[in-house]
Amino acid sequence: MEWKNIYRGILMGASDVIPGVSGGTIAVLLGIYDRLIAAINGFLSKDWKKQLGFLIPLGIGIVMAIFLLANVIEWLFDHYPGPTQFFFLGLILGVLPYLFHKADAKHTFKWKQIVFLIIAAIVVASLGFFNPNEGATIENITGSTYILLFFSGFIASSAMIVPGISGSFMLLLLGVYTTIISAISNLQFDIIIVTGLGIAVGLAVMSKVIHYFLTHHYTGTFAIIIGLVIGSIVVVFPGWPMNTSLLLLSVVTFAAGLTAAYILGRVEYQE
């Protein structure tokens, strides 16, 4: 068992709770993105047992973060949304040098990869111009609600493992974010299970797609990943704080995010 993956899972799970921040981006920051995709893909093959040592500790960390930190992150997001988002902004900017290094962009990126990068950045950045209405928690659960939750989980999980695209943000767009967060906080297992099934199916499908492109078109895929991460800066950026104290706090949290990215990068990407 790779027990180090518990802390990696905690970071991924914590980020997945926040609209605008992608768990896939955190996986890239931690240097495990292609391994994660290969492990999910391999878990659905006859060699599934080989992947358990990687996936179980990671899954434990993600579940721990979602259930234990959901309320904390909700509180931070409600009371200090700007500084919280500036922390993740620092993380995202901090990961870019390691991404370019991992892709060996200086030697492998030609005009085609640069075009892929720009298009991917524009696509994700355009999400920042959506202003989703969170909507009220769905009280009357019917069969159609379960179908909506299943497909919401499917779409969100597909987004979760694509760097730069936030699964939580997709849930906001679909109008079920508050319902699912409330279900997690109040242990409404019917909602959790149905959404969880959608997430599992989404992960299975999207991991196969991404694994294919990483295997057969590595440089182009990494150019798109870098573009997605760059584009997410626009989505995560909360705007400049209106008062001095919040501005100073945001500067501190941004610096903390950059520092965390640097430290994690040094640890995770060391040769």
PDB file of C-alpha atoms in Angstrom:
ATOM      1  CA  MET A   1       0.000   0.000   0.000  1.00  0.00           C
ATOM      2  CA  GLU A   2       1.221   3.477  -0.877  1.00  0.00           C
ATOM      3  CA  TRP A   3       0.079   5.097   2.369  1.00  0.00           C
ATOM      4  CA  LYS A   4       1.598   8.413   1.281  1.00  0.00           C
ATOM      5  CA  ASN A   5      -1.421   8.630  -1.005  1.00  0.00           C
ATOM      6  CA  ILE A   6      -3.701   9.327   1.972  1.00  0.00           C
ATOM      7  CA  TYR A   7      -2.387  12.884   2.285  1.00  0.00           C
ATOM      8  CA  ARG A   8      -2.529  13.263  -1.496  1.00  0.00           C
ATOM      9  CA  GLY A   9      -6.150  12.119  -1.405  1.00  0.00           C
ATOM     10  CA  ILE A  10      -6.946  14.595   1.373  1.00  0.00           C
ATOM     11  CA  LEU A  11      -5.633  17.451  -0.800  1.00  0.00           C
ATOM     12  CA  MET A  12      -7.593  16.228  -3.821  1.00  0.00           C
ATOM     13  CA  GLY A  13     -10.791  15.698  -1.829  1.00  0.00           C
ATOM     14  CA  ALA A  14     -10.523  19.106  -0.175  1.00  0.00           C
ATOM     15  CA  SER A  15     -10.122  20.816  -3.547  1.00  0.00           C
ATOM     16  CA  ASP A  16     -13.060  18.928  -5.074  1.00  0.00           C
ATOM     17  CA  VAL A  17     -15.417  20.500  -2.516  1.00  0.00           C
ATOM     18  CA  ILE A  18     -14.592  24.035  -3.723  1.00  0.00           C
ATOM     19  CA  PRO A  19     -16.267  25.309  -6.916  1.00  0.00           C
ATOM     20  CA  GLY A  20     -13.626  26.453  -9.379  1.00  0.00           C
ATOM     21  CA  VAL A  21     -10.806  24.228  -8.101  1.00  0.00           C
ATOM     22  CA  SER A  22     -10.117  20.941  -9.868  1.00  0.00           C
ATOM     23  CA  GLY A  23      -9.011  17.759  -8.138  1.00  0.00           C
ATOM     24  CA  GLY A  24      -7.268  16.901 -11.408  1.00  0.00           C
ATOM     25  CA  THR A  25      -5.147  20.052 -11.047  1.00  0.00           C
ATOM     26  CA  ILE A  26      -4.097  18.966  -7.541  1.00  0.00           C
ATOM     27  CA  ALA A  27      -3.222  15.489  -8.883  1.00  0.00           C
ATOM     28  CA  VAL A  28      -1.003  17.175 -11.476  1.00  0.00           C
ATOM     29  CA  LEU A  29       0.597  19.310  -8.745  1.00  0.00           C
ATOM     30  CA  LEU A  30       1.318  16.158  -6.748  1.00  0.00           C
ATOM     31  CA  GLY A  31       2.959  14.487  -9.725  1.00  0.00           C
ATOM     32  CA  ILE A  32       0.526  11.546  -9.787  1.00  0.00           C
ATOM     33  CA  TYR A  33      -1.849  12.532 -12.586  1.00  0.00           C
ATOM     34  CA  ASP A  34      -0.793  10.064 -15.285  1.00  0.00           C
ATOM     35  CA  ARG A  35      -0.343   7.349 -12.629  1.00  0.00           C
ATOM     36  CA  LEU A  36      -3.855   8.061 -11.328  1.00  0.00           C
ATOM     37  CA  ILE A  37      -5.375   7.769 -14.799  1.00  0.00           C
ATOM     38  CA  ALA A  38      -3.460   4.550 -15.457  1.00  0.00           C
ATOM     39  CA  ALA A  39      -4.548   3.130 -12.073  1.00  0.00           C
ATOM     40  CA  ILE A  40      -8.257   3.898 -12.611  1.00  0.00           C
ATOM     41  CA  ASN A  41      -8.033   2.496 -16.117  1.00  0.00           C
ATOM     42  CA  GLY A  42      -6.151  -0.596 -14.869  1.00  0.00           C
ATOM     43  CA  PHE A  43      -8.678  -1.151 -12.085  1.00  0.00           C
ATOM     44  CA  LEU A  44     -11.255  -1.856 -14.793  1.00  0.00           C
ATOM     45  CA  SER A  45      -9.069  -4.553 -16.373  1.00  0.00           C
ATOM     46  CA  LYS A  46      -8.103  -8.109 -15.386  1.00  0.00           C
ATOM     47  CA  ASP A  47      -5.072  -6.687 -13.521  1.00  0.00           C
ATOM     48  CA  TRP A  48      -7.304  -4.707 -11.129  1.00  0.00           C
ATOM     49  CA  LYS A  49      -5.657  -6.124  -7.983  1.00  0.00           C
ATOM     50  CA  LYS A  50      -2.342  -4.445  -8.877  1.00  0.00           C
ATOM     51  CA  GLN A  51      -3.976  -1.020  -8.661  1.00  0.00           C
ATOM     52  CA  LEU A  52      -5.449  -1.421  -5.165  1.00  0.00           C
ATOM     53  CA  GLY A  53      -2.228  -0.443  -3.390  1.00  0.00           C
ATOM     54  CA  PHE A  54      -2.330   2.923  -5.144  1.00  0.00           C
ATOM     55  CA  LEU A  55      -6.083   3.580  -5.224  1.00  0.00           C
ATOM     56  CA  ILE A  56      -7.207   2.470  -1.727  1.00  0.00           C
ATOM     57  CA  PRO A  57      -5.066   4.954   0.278  1.00  0.00           C
ATOM     58  CA  LEU A  58      -5.905   7.705  -2.232  1.00  0.00           C
ATOM     59  CA  GLY A  59      -9.615   6.921  -1.953  1.00  0.00           C
ATOM     60  CA  ILE A  60      -9.406   6.907   1.863  1.00  0.00           C
ATOM     61  CA  GLY A  61      -7.851  10.385   1.780  1.00  0.00           C
ATOM     62  CA  ILE A  62     -10.447  11.740  -0.659  1.00  0.00           C
ATOM     63  CA  VAL A  63     -13.394  10.368   1.355  1.00  0.00           C
ATOM     64  CA  MET A  64     -11.866  11.643   4.633  1.00  0.00           C
ATOM     65  CA  ALA A  65     -11.464  15.118   3.161  1.00  0.00           C
ATOM     66  CA  ILE A  66     -14.973  15.263   1.679  1.00  0.00           C
ATOM     67  CA  PHE A  67     -16.689  14.117   4.895  1.00  0.00           C
ATOM     68  CA  LEU A  68     -14.409  15.728   7.494  1.00  0.00           C
ATOM     69  CA  LEU A  69     -13.425  18.934   5.717  1.00  0.00           C
ATOM     70  CA  ALA A  70     -16.632  19.717   3.812  1.00  0.00           C
ATOM     71  CA  ASN A  71     -17.974  21.863   6.663  1.00  0.00           C
ATOM     72  CA  VAL A  72     -14.595  23.575   7.252  1.00  0.00           C
ATOM     73  CA  ILE A  73     -14.112  24.412   3.582  1.00  0.00           C
ATOM     74  CA  GLU A  74     -17.742  25.513   3.309  1.00  0.00           C
ATOM     75  CA  TRP A  75     -17.166  27.850   6.270  1.00  0.00           C
ATOM     76  CA  LEU A  76     -13.969  29.271   4.761  1.00  0.00           C
ATOM     77  CA  PHE A  77     -15.673  29.688   1.405  1.00  0.00           C
ATOM     78  CA  ASP A  78     -18.663  31.425   3.016  1.00  0.00           C
ATOM     79  CA  HIS A  79     -16.695  33.755   5.329  1.00  0.00           C
ATOM     80  CA  TYR A  80     -13.379  34.242   3.506  1.00  0.00           C
ATOM     81  CA  PRO A  81     -14.071  33.330  -0.142  1.00  0.00           C
ATOM     82  CA  GLY A  82     -11.474  35.720  -1.586  1.00  0.00           C
ATOM     83  CA  PRO A  83      -8.466  34.669   0.546  1.00  0.00           C
ATOM     84  CA  THR A  84      -9.443  30.985   0.170  1.00  0.00           C
ATOM     85  CA  GLN A  85      -9.530  31.292  -3.612  1.00  0.00           C
ATOM     86  CA  PHE A  86      -6.246  33.239  -3.602  1.00  0.00           C
ATOM     87  CA  PHE A  87      -4.632  30.294  -1.791  1.00  0.00           C
ATOM     88  CA  PHE A  88      -5.728  27.941  -4.562  1.00  0.00           C
ATOM     89  CA  LEU A  89      -4.715  30.536  -7.153  1.00  0.00           C
ATOM     90  CA  GLY A  90      -1.204  30.394  -5.681  1.00  0.00           C
ATOM     91  CA  LEU A  91      -1.273  26.597  -5.858  1.00  0.00           C
ATOM     92  CA  ILE A  92      -2.321  26.630  -9.506  1.00  0.00           C
ATOM     93  CA  LEU A  93       0.283  29.217 -10.571  1.00  0.00           C
ATOM     94  CA  GLY A  94       2.903  27.367  -8.564  1.00  0.00           C
ATOM     95  CA  VAL A  95       2.300  24.088 -10.393  1.00  0.00           C
ATOM     96  CA  LEU A  96       2.845  25.531 -13.892  1.00  0.00           C
ATOM     97  CA  PRO A  97       6.691  25.453 -13.846  1.00  0.00           C
ATOM     98  CA  TYR A  98       6.598  21.762 -12.898  1.00  0.00           C
ATOM     99  CA  LEU A  99       4.071  21.056 -15.631  1.00  0.00           C
ATOM    100  CA  PHE A 100       6.223  22.667 -18.308  1.00  0.00           C
ATOM    101  CA  HIS A 101       9.216  20.750 -16.943  1.00  0.00           C
ATOM    102  CA  LYS A 102       7.338  17.421 -16.925  1.00  0.00           C
ATOM    103  CA  ALA A 103       6.183  17.948 -20.498  1.00  0.00           C
ATOM    104  CA  ASP A 104       9.702  19.087 -21.503  1.00  0.00           C
ATOM    105  CA  ALA A 105       7.839  21.871 -23.305  1.00  0.00           C
ATOM    106  CA  LYS A 106      11.014  23.726 -24.273  1.00  0.00           C
ATOM    107  CA  HIS A 107      12.014  20.867 -26.572  1.00  0.00           C
ATOM    108  CA  THR A 108       8.725  19.120 -27.442  1.00  0.00           C
ATOM    109  CA  PHE A 109       6.177  21.908 -27.942  1.00  0.00           C
ATOM    110  CA  LYS A 110       5.798  22.984 -31.566  1.00  0.00           C
ATOM    111  CA  TRP A 111       3.176  25.310 -33.039  1.00  0.00           C
ATOM    112  CA  LYS A 112       0.496  22.574 -32.926  1.00  0.00           C
ATOM    113  CA  GLN A 113       0.943  22.010 -29.166  1.00  0.00           C
ATOM    114  CA  ILE A 114       0.868  25.768 -28.551  1.00  0.00           C
ATOM    115  CA  VAL A 115      -2.441  26.033 -30.447  1.00  0.00           C
ATOM    116  CA  PHE A 116      -3.861  23.147 -28.348  1.00  0.00           C
ATOM    117  CA  LEU A 117      -2.714  24.920 -25.181  1.00  0.00           C
ATOM    118  CA  ILE A 118      -4.318  28.246 -26.167  1.00  0.00           C
ATOM    119  CA  ILE A 119      -7.636  26.653 -27.187  1.00  0.00           C
ATOM    120  CA  ALA A 120      -7.831  24.641 -23.934  1.00  0.00           C
ATOM    121  CA  ALA A 121      -7.066  27.767 -21.871  1.00  0.00           C
ATOM    122  CA  ILE A 122      -9.797  29.752 -23.664  1.00  0.00           C
ATOM    123  CA  VAL A 123     -12.385  26.972 -23.205  1.00  0.00           C
ATOM    124  CA  VAL A 124     -11.837  26.749 -19.443  1.00  0.00           C
ATOM    125  CA  ALA A 125     -11.427  30.521 -18.967  1.00  0.00           C
ATOM    126  CA  SER A 126     -14.827  31.012 -20.626  1.00  0.00           C
ATOM    127  CA  LEU A 127     -16.398  29.107 -17.697  1.00  0.00           C
ATOM    128  CA  GLY A 128     -15.410  32.044 -15.517  1.00  0.00           C
ATOM    129  CA  PHE A 129     -18.046  34.168 -17.238  1.00  0.00           C
ATOM    130  CA  PHE A 130     -20.853  31.877 -16.123  1.00  0.00           C
ATOM    131  CA  ASN A 131     -22.615  32.999 -12.972  1.00  0.00           C
ATOM    132  CA  PRO A 132     -24.393  29.854 -11.799  1.00  0.00           C
ATOM    133  CA  ASN A 133     -27.266  30.098  -9.381  1.00  0.00           C
ATOM    134  CA  GLU A 134     -26.603  27.722  -6.497  1.00  0.00           C
ATOM    135  CA  GLY A 135     -30.312  27.091  -6.066  1.00  0.00           C
ATOM    136  CA  ALA A 136     -32.061  25.820  -2.965  1.00  0.00           C
ATOM    137  CA  THR A 137     -31.541  22.339  -1.542  1.00  0.00           C
ATOM    138  CA  ILE A 138     -33.906  19.895  -3.252  1.00  0.00           C
ATOM    139  CA  GLU A 139     -36.362  18.793  -0.578  1.00  0.00           C
ATOM    140  CA  ASN A 140     -38.782  16.538  -2.471  1.00  0.00           C
ATOM    141  CA  ILE A 141     -36.699  13.649  -3.784  1.00  0.00           C
ATOM    142  CA  THR A 142     -38.384  11.805  -6.660  1.00  0.00           C
ATOM    143  CA  GLY A 143     -37.280   9.318  -9.298  1.00  0.00           C
ATOM    144  CA  SER A 144     -36.385  12.135 -11.686  1.00  0.00           C
ATOM    145  CA  THR A 145     -34.287  13.729  -8.916  1.00  0.00           C
ATOM    146  CA  TYR A 146     -32.237  10.535  -8.595  1.00  0.00           C
ATOM    147  CA  ILE A 147     -31.695  10.486 -12.374  1.00  0.00           C
ATOM    148  CA  LEU A 148     -30.548  14.129 -12.222  1.00  0.00           C
ATOM    149  CA  LEU A 149     -28.186  13.343  -9.324  1.00  0.00           C
ATOM    150  CA  PHE A 150     -26.743  10.303 -11.131  1.00  0.00           C
ATOM    151  CA  PHE A 151     -25.979  12.258 -14.306  1.00  0.00           C
ATOM    152  CA  SER A 152     -24.730  15.204 -12.255  1.00  0.00           C
ATOM    153  CA  GLY A 153     -22.270  12.840 -10.537  1.00  0.00           C
ATOM    154  CA  PHE A 154     -21.252  11.453 -13.938  1.00  0.00           C
ATOM    155  CA  ILE A 155     -20.563  14.916 -15.378  1.00  0.00           C
ATOM    156  CA  ALA A 156     -18.865  16.181 -12.206  1.00  0.00           C
ATOM    157  CA  SER A 157     -16.518  13.191 -11.923  1.00  0.00           C
ATOM    158  CA  SER A 158     -15.553  13.528 -15.576  1.00  0.00           C
ATOM    159  CA  ALA A 159     -14.651  17.133 -14.787  1.00  0.00           C
ATOM    160  CA  MET A 160     -12.889  16.207 -11.530  1.00  0.00           C
ATOM    161  CA  ILE A 161     -10.142  14.267 -13.292  1.00  0.00           C
ATOM    162  CA  VAL A 162      -9.711  16.789 -16.094  1.00  0.00           C
ATOM    163  CA  PRO A 163      -7.234  19.417 -14.816  1.00  0.00           C
ATOM    164  CA  GLY A 164      -8.629  22.930 -14.745  1.00  0.00           C
ATOM    165  CA  ILE A 165     -12.305  21.949 -14.797  1.00  0.00           C
ATOM    166  CA  SER A 166     -13.962  21.853 -11.383  1.00  0.00           C
ATOM    167  CA  GLY A 167     -16.451  19.092 -10.627  1.00  0.00           C
ATOM    168  CA  SER A 168     -18.056  21.275  -7.952  1.00  0.00           C
ATOM    169  CA  PHE A 169     -18.438  24.122 -10.447  1.00  0.00           C
ATOM    170  CA  MET A 170     -20.235  21.754 -12.821  1.00  0.00           C
ATOM    171  CA  LEU A 171     -22.570  20.764  -9.955  1.00  0.00           C
ATOM    172  CA  LEU A 172     -23.277  24.477  -9.427  1.00  0.00           C
ATOM    173  CA  LEU A 173     -24.139  24.885 -13.112  1.00  0.00           C
ATOM    174  CA  LEU A 174     -26.495  21.903 -12.833  1.00  0.00           C
ATOM    175  CA  GLY A 175     -28.124  23.368  -9.714  1.00  0.00           C
ATOM    176  CA  VAL A 176     -27.424  20.406  -7.382  1.00  0.00           C
ATOM    177  CA  TYR A 177     -24.298  21.566  -5.517  1.00  0.00           C
ATOM    178  CA  THR A 178     -26.091  22.658  -2.319  1.00  0.00           C
ATOM    179  CA  THR A 179     -28.215  19.491  -2.328  1.00  0.00           C
ATOM    180  CA  ILE A 180     -25.172  17.213  -2.496  1.00  0.00           C
ATOM    181  CA  ILE A 181     -23.114  19.182   0.053  1.00  0.00           C
ATOM    182  CA  SER A 182     -26.109  19.157   2.411  1.00  0.00           C
ATOM    183  CA  ALA A 183     -26.506  15.405   1.897  1.00  0.00           C
ATOM    184  CA  ILE A 184     -22.850  14.851   2.802  1.00  0.00           C
ATOM    185  CA  SER A 185     -23.137  17.043   5.913  1.00  0.00           C
ATOM    186  CA  ASN A 186     -26.374  15.339   7.044  1.00  0.00           C
ATOM    187  CA  LEU A 187     -25.472  11.801   5.900  1.00  0.00           C
ATOM    188  CA  GLN A 188     -28.413  11.403   3.507  1.00  0.00           C
ATOM    189  CA  PHE A 189     -27.219   8.079   2.135  1.00  0.00           C
ATOM    190  CA  ASP A 190     -29.734   7.742  -0.707  1.00  0.00           C
ATOM    191  CA  ILE A 191     -28.444  10.960  -2.325  1.00  0.00           C
ATOM    192  CA  ILE A 192     -24.819  10.083  -1.536  1.00  0.00           C
ATOM    193  CA  ILE A 193     -25.117   6.570  -3.045  1.00  0.00           C
ATOM    194  CA  VAL A 194     -26.899   7.645  -6.256  1.00  0.00           C
ATOM    195  CA  THR A 195     -24.463  10.517  -6.831  1.00  0.00           C
ATOM    196  CA  GLY A 196     -21.558   8.208  -5.947  1.00  0.00           C
ATOM    197  CA  LEU A 197     -22.650   5.693  -8.597  1.00  0.00           C
ATOM    198  CA  GLY A 198     -22.708   8.468 -11.191  1.00  0.00           C
ATOM    199  CA  ILE A 199     -19.222   9.544 -10.085  1.00  0.00           C
ATOM    200  CA  ALA A 200     -17.905   5.966 -10.379  1.00  0.00           C
ATOM    201  CA  VAL A 201     -19.275   5.525 -13.918  1.00  0.00           C
ATOM    202  CA  GLY A 202     -17.936   8.947 -14.951  1.00  0.00           C
ATOM    203  CA  LEU A 203     -14.474   8.139 -13.621  1.00  0.00           C
ATOM    204  CA  ALA A 204     -14.466   4.811 -15.470  1.00  0.00           C
ATOM    205  CA  VAL A 205     -15.431   6.349 -18.808  1.00  0.00           C
ATOM    206  CA  MET A 206     -13.264   9.473 -18.667  1.00  0.00           C
ATOM    207  CA  SER A 207     -10.183   7.625 -17.370  1.00  0.00           C
ATOM    208  CA  LYS A 208     -10.234   5.388 -20.452  1.00  0.00           C
ATOM    209  CA  VAL A 209     -10.467   8.404 -22.756  1.00  0.00           C
ATOM    210  CA  ILE A 210      -7.625  10.273 -21.013  1.00  0.00           C
ATOM    211  CA  HIS A 211      -5.473   7.126 -20.738  1.00  0.00           C
ATOM    212  CA  TYR A 212      -5.753   6.589 -24.489  1.00  0.00           C
ATOM    213  CA  PHE A 213      -4.601  10.125 -25.267  1.00  0.00           C
ATOM    214  CA  LEU A 214      -1.785  10.067 -22.688  1.00  0.00           C
ATOM    215  CA  THR A 215      -0.572   6.791 -24.180  1.00  0.00           C
ATOM    216  CA  HIS A 216      -0.823   7.692 -27.859  1.00  0.00           C
ATOM    217  CA  HIS A 217      -0.560  11.509 -27.909  1.00  0.00           C
ATOM    218  CA  TYR A 218       1.440  12.368 -24.776  1.00  0.00           C
ATOM    219  CA  THR A 219       2.869  15.752 -25.788  1.00  0.00           C
ATOM    220  CA  GLY A 220      -0.365  17.084 -27.274  1.00  0.00           C
ATOM    221  CA  THR A 221      -2.352  15.855 -24.262  1.00  0.00           C
ATOM    222  CA  PHE A 222       0.036  17.565 -21.862  1.00  0.00           C
ATOM    223  CA  ALA A 223      -0.221  20.778 -23.866  1.00  0.00           C
ATOM    224  CA  ILE A 224      -4.004  20.620 -23.414  1.00  0.00           C
ATOM    225  CA  ILE A 225      -3.607  19.852 -19.677  1.00  0.00           C
ATOM    226  CA  ILE A 226      -1.345  22.894 -19.235  1.00  0.00           C
ATOM    227  CA  GLY A 227      -3.858  25.027 -21.150  1.00  0.00           C
ATOM    228  CA  LEU A 228      -6.701  23.777 -18.940  1.00  0.00           C
ATOM    229  CA  VAL A 229      -4.722  24.667 -15.807  1.00  0.00           C
ATOM    230  CA  ILE A 230      -3.871  28.148 -17.164  1.00  0.00           C
ATOM    231  CA  GLY A 231      -7.517  28.738 -18.066  1.00  0.00           C
ATOM    232  CA  SER A 232      -8.643  27.755 -14.564  1.00  0.00           C
ATOM    233  CA  ILE A 233      -6.780  30.816 -13.209  1.00  0.00           C
ATOM    234  CA  VAL A 234      -9.565  32.982 -14.695  1.00  0.00           C
ATOM    235  CA  VAL A 235     -12.250  30.785 -13.078  1.00  0.00           C
ATOM    236  CA  VAL A 236     -10.623  30.734  -9.626  1.00  0.00           C
ATOM    237  CA  PHE A 237      -9.602  34.431  -9.551  1.00  0.00           C
ATOM    238  CA  PRO A 238     -12.192  36.085  -7.245  1.00  0.00           C
ATOM    239  CA  GLY A 239     -11.408  39.698  -8.129  1.00  0.00           C
ATOM    240  CA  TRP A 240      -9.402  42.159  -6.054  1.00  0.00           C
ATOM    241  CA  PRO A 241     -10.536  42.588  -2.411  1.00  0.00           C
ATOM    242  CA  MET A 242     -12.310  45.857  -1.647  1.00  0.00           C
ATOM    243  CA  ASN A 243     -10.607  46.621   1.689  1.00  0.00           C
ATOM    244  CA  THR A 244      -6.999  46.657   2.858  1.00  0.00           C
ATOM    245  CA  SER A 245      -7.264  43.929   5.495  1.00  0.00           C
ATOM    246  CA  LEU A 246      -8.786  41.446   3.034  1.00  0.00           C
ATOM    247  CA  LEU A 247      -6.182  42.423   0.436  1.00  0.00           C
ATOM    248  CA  LEU A 248      -3.339  41.744   2.888  1.00  0.00           C
ATOM    249  CA  LEU A 249      -4.912  38.442   3.938  1.00  0.00           C
ATOM    250  CA  SER A 250      -5.312  37.466   0.273  1.00  0.00           C
ATOM    251  CA  VAL A 251      -1.654  38.298  -0.406  1.00  0.00           C
ATOM    252  CA  VAL A 252      -0.651  36.080   2.533  1.00  0.00           C
ATOM    253  CA  THR A 253      -2.846  33.167   1.404  1.00  0.00           C
ATOM    254  CA  PHE A 254      -1.650  33.555  -2.198  1.00  0.00           C
ATOM    255  CA  ALA A 255       1.958  33.399  -0.998  1.00  0.00           C
ATOM    256  CA  ALA A 256       1.060  30.362   1.133  1.00  0.00           C
ATOM    257  CA  GLY A 257      -0.377  28.664  -1.954  1.00  0.00           C
ATOM    258  CA  LEU A 258       2.739  29.404  -3.991  1.00  0.00           C
ATOM    259  CA  THR A 259       4.939  28.124  -1.149  1.00  0.00           C
ATOM    260  CA  ALA A 260       2.853  24.961  -0.780  1.00  0.00           C
ATOM    261  CA  ALA A 261       3.101  24.336  -4.539  1.00  0.00           C
ATOM    262  CA  TYR A 262       6.878  24.834  -4.424  1.00  0.00           C
ATOM    263  CA  ILE A 263       7.318  22.472  -1.456  1.00  0.00           C
ATOM    264  CA  LEU A 264       4.997  19.823  -2.903  1.00  0.00           C
ATOM    265  CA  GLY A 265       6.700  20.179  -6.278  1.00  0.00           C
ATOM    266  CA  ARG A 266      10.135  19.680  -4.721  1.00  0.00           C
ATOM    267  CA  VAL A 267       8.914  16.592  -2.865  1.00  0.00           C
ATOM    268  CA  GLU A 268       6.771  15.013  -5.549  1.00  0.00           C
ATOM    269  CA  TYR A 269       8.763  15.799  -8.691  1.00  0.00           C
ATOM    270  CA  GLN A 270      12.217  15.030  -7.359  1.00  0.00           C
ATOM    271  CA  GLU A 271      14.047  12.702  -9.624  1.00  0.00           C
TER     272      GLU A 271
END
